[in-house]
C-alpha cells in the first residue's frame, strides 16, 4: 500500500485543491475503501459556495459522500467484511445511543458523523469508514451505479413521506438526477399519472424515456398560465426537486386539493419563501420536507441491483478528480447533468 494518495481537499469558499495526502489509517472497527466512483452532489456545491449544507463543515476536509469502491483492508475487529468486497457507503454514521437514535429518528442523531462533510470522504483514492456503514454490492452491479445509492436513498425517504397511493397523480418539478429518481419512485409507488416540469429539453426527453406521462416546459408560457394548467390536473402530490425559492412557491400554487407538497430540493440556508396561508388553507395542503437518508440505504441498493430504478439517466461521462474544481465552480457545466468522479 502506498503512503500517499490523491485527494481533492476543500480549504474554504471557492478553494478546493487536488493534492497528495497520507492514505488514512483504519481503526479496529473500520475498513479502508479504494474509491471507484464518487458523485458530485448539490450539497458539495453548497459547501463549495461557502454555505452550510446539511452539516457544519470545518476545512481542510475531503468532501464527497456519494461513493462506492472495493475494500482493501479491514480493522482487527471487523468480522463481516474482507478485502476484495465491493461496497457502497452510507455516509451518515449514527451514535445509536442518543434519544433520537433510540426513537428511530437517527437522521437527527445528536452525535452524527458525516463522511464527506465532517470527516474525509470520497473525493480521494482511499477512505476509511466504519464497517457498519458499508453495503455489499454484487458482482453484476456497476460500481458507478452503486455510487448513486446514497442519493437514491435520500429520495426514498422523501417519497415515503409523500403518501402516494395507487392511482394518484404526481407532479415532479425539476428533471435533474434527483427529479428523474423521484419520477421513477412515484411510478413504483403506484402513481397512475406522473408529470414533469423542466425547462431544459434534453432533461424532458430523459424524463419521457423514464416513463413521464407528461413533460411540461414552464418557460414556454407565463407562470400564471403554467400554474393554472397544473391545477387542472388536480395533482395529489407535487415534489419540488430544484431547491429554488420560485419553484417551491410554484409547487404550492400548482398543487391540487388535499395534496402533499414535498419540498425536497436543498435551498441556501438563508432563503425564504413567500407563502399565503390562505393558499394552503383553501386547498387543505400538507407541506412536507425531507432530511437525508435514514434507514433507506439498503432499500436503495436493492432497487438499483434489481433494475427497478435506472440511476444512469442524465449521468455525464465520468470525470477525473482534477476536473472536480471546474465542475463545482461552473453552473452551466453542472446543468448538463449529474457528474461522477472516477478515481
XYZ file of C-alpha atoms in Angstrom:
343
model
C 0.000 0.000 0.000
C 1.388 3.365 -0.948
C 1.740 6.037 1.733
C 0.273 8.950 -0.212
C -2.920 9.265 -2.216
C -4.539 11.807 -4.493
C -7.413 13.756 -2.934
C -9.439 16.920 -3.507
C -9.062 18.944 -0.308
C -11.571 21.717 0.452
C -9.931 24.671 2.199
C -12.776 27.189 2.147
C -15.178 29.007 -0.115
C -14.195 28.510 -3.782
C -10.942 26.851 -2.692
C -10.567 23.147 -3.421
C -7.189 21.680 -4.385
C -6.180 18.298 -5.753
C -3.071 17.252 -3.875
C -1.284 14.300 -2.297
C -2.163 13.490 1.308
C -1.466 10.458 3.526
C -3.541 7.317 2.995
C -5.774 7.069 6.096
C -5.050 4.538 8.811
C -8.016 2.425 9.870
C -9.284 1.756 13.394
C -10.350 -1.643 14.633
C -13.962 -1.289 13.503
C -13.159 0.345 10.160
C -12.384 -0.726 6.620
C -10.259 1.006 4.002
C -12.154 1.502 0.741
C -10.411 2.111 -2.568
C -12.883 4.515 -4.147
C -14.012 3.711 -7.671
C -16.583 6.476 -8.218
C -17.863 9.430 -6.208
C -20.850 11.526 -7.242
C -20.921 15.323 -7.150
C -23.923 16.308 -5.016
C -25.749 19.610 -4.678
C -24.555 19.617 -1.071
C -20.943 19.630 -2.312
C -21.802 22.669 -4.419
C -23.401 24.451 -1.450
C -20.309 23.798 0.669
C -18.013 24.962 -2.155
C -20.048 28.176 -2.287
C -19.490 28.738 1.425
C -22.910 27.588 2.623
C -23.561 25.176 5.478
C -25.160 22.313 3.564
C -26.656 19.602 5.805
C -23.841 19.754 8.365
C -21.223 22.167 9.651
C -18.021 21.811 7.620
C -14.617 22.585 9.088
C -11.838 22.815 6.453
C -9.465 21.443 5.459
C -11.502 18.379 4.564
C -12.018 15.931 1.706
C -15.620 16.215 0.514
C -17.654 13.551 -1.315
C -20.377 11.395 0.246
C -21.832 9.502 -2.746
C -19.289 6.761 -3.372
C -18.615 3.098 -3.941
C -15.480 1.035 -4.269
C -13.566 -2.013 -3.073
C -12.360 -2.846 0.416
C -8.583 -3.255 0.502
C -8.029 -3.611 4.256
C -10.124 -4.368 7.347
C -9.666 -3.489 11.015
C -8.886 -6.160 13.595
C -12.452 -6.148 14.977
C -14.231 -6.429 11.630
C -15.776 -9.864 11.092
C -18.324 -9.423 8.297
C -16.207 -7.696 5.653
C -13.000 -8.700 3.877
C -10.522 -7.346 1.364
C -11.981 -7.617 -2.120
C -15.575 -6.890 -1.103
C -17.318 -4.384 -3.381
C -19.315 -1.881 -1.321
C -21.258 1.331 -1.292
C -21.134 3.528 1.794
C -23.863 5.154 3.865
C -22.118 8.411 4.832
C -24.189 9.204 7.928
C -22.684 7.496 10.977
C -25.142 7.380 13.882
C -24.196 7.074 17.554
C -27.114 4.639 18.081
C -27.415 5.732 21.728
C -28.875 9.258 21.859
C -32.646 9.903 22.312
C -33.140 10.460 18.570
C -31.400 7.207 17.622
C -33.292 5.236 20.256
C -36.553 6.674 18.924
C -35.700 5.520 15.359
C -35.085 9.118 14.314
C -31.407 8.591 13.631
C -31.160 11.300 10.996
C -31.430 13.731 13.936
C -28.701 11.930 15.877
C -27.101 14.263 18.405
C -23.641 12.886 17.616
C -23.849 12.091 13.915
C -20.639 11.998 11.901
C -20.977 12.820 8.220
C -18.436 11.137 5.950
C -17.519 13.699 3.303
C -18.912 16.613 5.317
C -17.482 16.286 8.819
C -14.659 13.791 8.184
C -12.750 12.979 4.998
C -14.872 11.486 2.244
C -14.884 10.013 -1.216
C -13.115 12.577 -3.399
C -9.922 10.646 -2.711
C -8.323 7.406 -3.805
C -8.901 5.832 -0.372
C -11.252 6.490 2.533
C -11.553 4.927 5.980
C -15.133 4.199 7.072
C -16.807 2.172 9.829
C -17.516 -1.320 8.516
C -21.158 -0.988 9.619
C -21.635 1.810 7.074
C -20.851 -0.435 4.110
C -23.317 -2.401 1.997
C -22.160 -5.287 -0.180
C -22.513 -4.697 -3.920
C -22.978 -7.748 -6.150
C -20.535 -8.527 -8.945
C -23.243 -7.851 -11.551
C -23.681 -4.225 -10.443
C -21.531 -1.471 -11.899
C -19.802 0.464 -9.114
C -20.694 3.689 -10.921
C -24.356 2.781 -10.432
C -23.677 1.722 -6.833
C -22.224 5.178 -6.135
C -25.731 6.525 -6.732
C -27.148 4.543 -3.805
C -26.939 7.448 -1.361
C -28.885 9.976 -3.482
C -31.499 7.316 -4.240
C -31.704 6.543 -0.507
C -32.407 10.217 0.185
C -35.130 10.189 -2.465
C -36.651 7.058 -0.923
C -37.008 8.808 2.436
C -38.713 11.714 0.676
C -41.060 9.513 -1.352
C -42.013 7.572 1.783
C -43.359 10.817 3.261
C -45.285 11.819 0.145
C -48.015 9.309 0.901
C -48.537 8.378 -2.763
C -51.111 5.629 -3.228
C -52.031 3.649 -6.359
C -53.955 5.821 -8.799
C -52.549 9.165 -7.632
C -51.441 11.956 -9.945
C -47.989 13.397 -9.241
C -46.067 16.439 -10.490
C -42.266 16.453 -10.252
C -40.663 19.888 -10.600
C -37.133 19.614 -11.993
C -35.701 16.752 -14.051
C -32.120 16.689 -12.905
C -30.811 13.479 -11.385
C -32.997 13.814 -8.274
C -36.134 14.629 -10.235
C -35.606 11.620 -12.504
C -35.227 9.375 -9.463
C -38.405 10.822 -7.922
C -40.254 10.264 -11.188
C -39.391 6.574 -11.108
C -40.158 6.190 -7.397
C -43.549 7.851 -7.874
C -44.374 5.324 -10.577
C -43.176 2.442 -8.377
C -45.420 3.807 -5.608
C -48.426 3.309 -7.871
C -48.997 6.758 -9.350
C -51.259 6.451 -12.388
C -50.061 9.731 -13.916
C -46.718 11.473 -13.418
C -45.960 14.856 -14.973
C -42.554 16.520 -15.020
C -41.860 20.249 -15.221
C -38.446 21.054 -16.703
C -37.252 23.942 -18.934
C -34.284 22.032 -20.450
C -35.321 19.968 -23.488
C -32.694 17.223 -23.006
C -33.894 16.628 -19.460
C -37.531 16.490 -20.575
C -36.522 13.887 -23.153
C -34.836 11.798 -20.475
C -37.914 12.088 -18.273
C -40.072 10.842 -21.129
C -37.748 7.851 -21.612
C -38.111 7.005 -17.935
C -41.898 6.970 -18.111
C -43.187 10.504 -17.550
C -46.760 10.720 -18.846
C -46.461 14.458 -19.476
C -43.414 16.726 -19.808
C -44.092 20.430 -19.350
C -41.834 23.341 -20.262
C -42.546 26.047 -17.646
C -40.565 28.585 -19.671
C -42.898 28.243 -22.665
C -45.755 30.152 -21.029
C -46.395 32.793 -18.358
C -46.124 31.478 -14.794
C -49.823 32.079 -14.108
C -50.829 30.062 -17.166
C -48.473 27.236 -16.224
C -49.807 27.046 -12.680
C -53.414 27.134 -13.856
C -52.642 24.302 -16.272
C -51.170 22.267 -13.432
C -54.151 22.904 -11.154
C -56.369 21.481 -13.886
C -54.810 18.061 -13.245
C -55.591 18.272 -9.501
C -52.265 16.672 -8.565
C -52.323 14.636 -5.364
C -48.634 15.285 -4.790
C -46.094 17.837 -6.013
C -42.399 17.065 -5.480
C -40.050 20.053 -5.800
C -36.513 18.950 -6.727
C -34.788 22.212 -7.694
C -34.211 23.852 -4.318
C -35.194 27.282 -5.638
C -37.478 29.770 -3.929
C -39.510 30.343 -7.094
C -40.118 26.641 -7.753
C -41.077 25.921 -4.131
C -43.622 28.732 -4.290
C -44.772 27.396 -7.653
C -45.222 23.917 -6.178
C -47.685 25.262 -3.598
C -49.682 27.115 -6.238
C -49.679 24.153 -8.658
C -50.867 21.578 -6.104
C -54.363 20.146 -6.187
C -56.901 19.781 -3.377
C -55.671 17.919 -0.277
C -52.312 17.493 -1.986
C -48.932 16.913 -0.359
C -46.187 19.329 -1.382
C -42.752 17.800 -0.829
C -40.037 20.456 -0.568
C -37.159 18.135 -1.414
C -34.655 20.427 -3.145
C -31.997 21.963 -0.873
C -32.101 25.757 -0.775
C -29.457 28.109 0.547
C -29.692 28.337 4.373
C -30.983 31.917 4.398
C -33.508 31.568 1.563
C -37.094 32.397 2.498
C -40.286 31.721 0.574
C -43.360 33.905 0.294
C -46.389 31.847 1.279
C -50.024 32.837 1.524
C -51.584 30.780 4.323
C -54.922 31.027 2.543
C -53.460 29.095 -0.414
C -52.603 26.277 1.990
C -55.894 26.522 3.880
C -58.178 26.727 0.870
C -56.735 23.543 -0.684
C -56.027 21.807 2.637
C -52.426 21.206 1.626
C -49.827 19.241 3.541
C -46.328 20.726 3.331
C -43.523 18.221 3.878
C -39.738 18.249 3.768
C -37.131 15.508 3.771
C -33.757 15.328 5.513
C -31.011 12.919 4.374
C -31.433 9.129 4.216
C -32.459 7.434 7.457
C -32.611 3.635 7.163
C -33.100 3.626 3.377
C -29.618 2.793 2.026
C -30.187 -0.968 1.774
C -33.550 -0.482 0.041
C -31.966 1.900 -2.439
C -29.227 -0.565 -3.337
C -31.838 -3.311 -3.760
C -33.736 -1.127 -6.261
C -30.537 -0.442 -8.215
C -29.444 -4.082 -8.266
C -32.902 -5.287 -9.314
C -33.024 -2.808 -12.182
C -36.286 -1.335 -10.903
C -34.710 2.142 -10.823
C -32.418 3.483 -13.552
C -29.672 5.608 -11.996
C -27.821 6.201 -15.261
C -30.177 8.854 -16.661
C -28.507 12.279 -17.016
C -25.198 10.940 -15.626
C -22.416 12.547 -17.637
C -19.274 10.624 -18.647
C -17.036 10.182 -15.576
C -14.503 12.919 -14.922
C -11.023 12.706 -13.362
C -10.502 14.163 -9.898
C -8.526 17.054 -11.396
C -11.680 18.301 -13.124
C -13.745 18.484 -9.919
C -12.900 22.142 -9.096
C -14.111 23.156 -12.567
C -17.413 21.308 -12.151
C -18.040 22.794 -8.708
C -17.425 26.326 -9.969
C -19.271 26.123 -13.314
C -23.067 26.212 -13.006
C -23.571 25.872 -16.762
C -21.463 22.720 -16.829
C -23.445 21.193 -13.935
C -26.698 21.954 -15.753
C -25.748 19.313 -18.329
C -26.420 16.515 -15.860
C -25.028 14.535 -12.946
C -21.251 14.438 -12.668
C -19.370 11.490 -11.179
C -15.641 11.458 -10.388
C -13.742 8.320 -11.374
C -10.805 7.620 -9.101
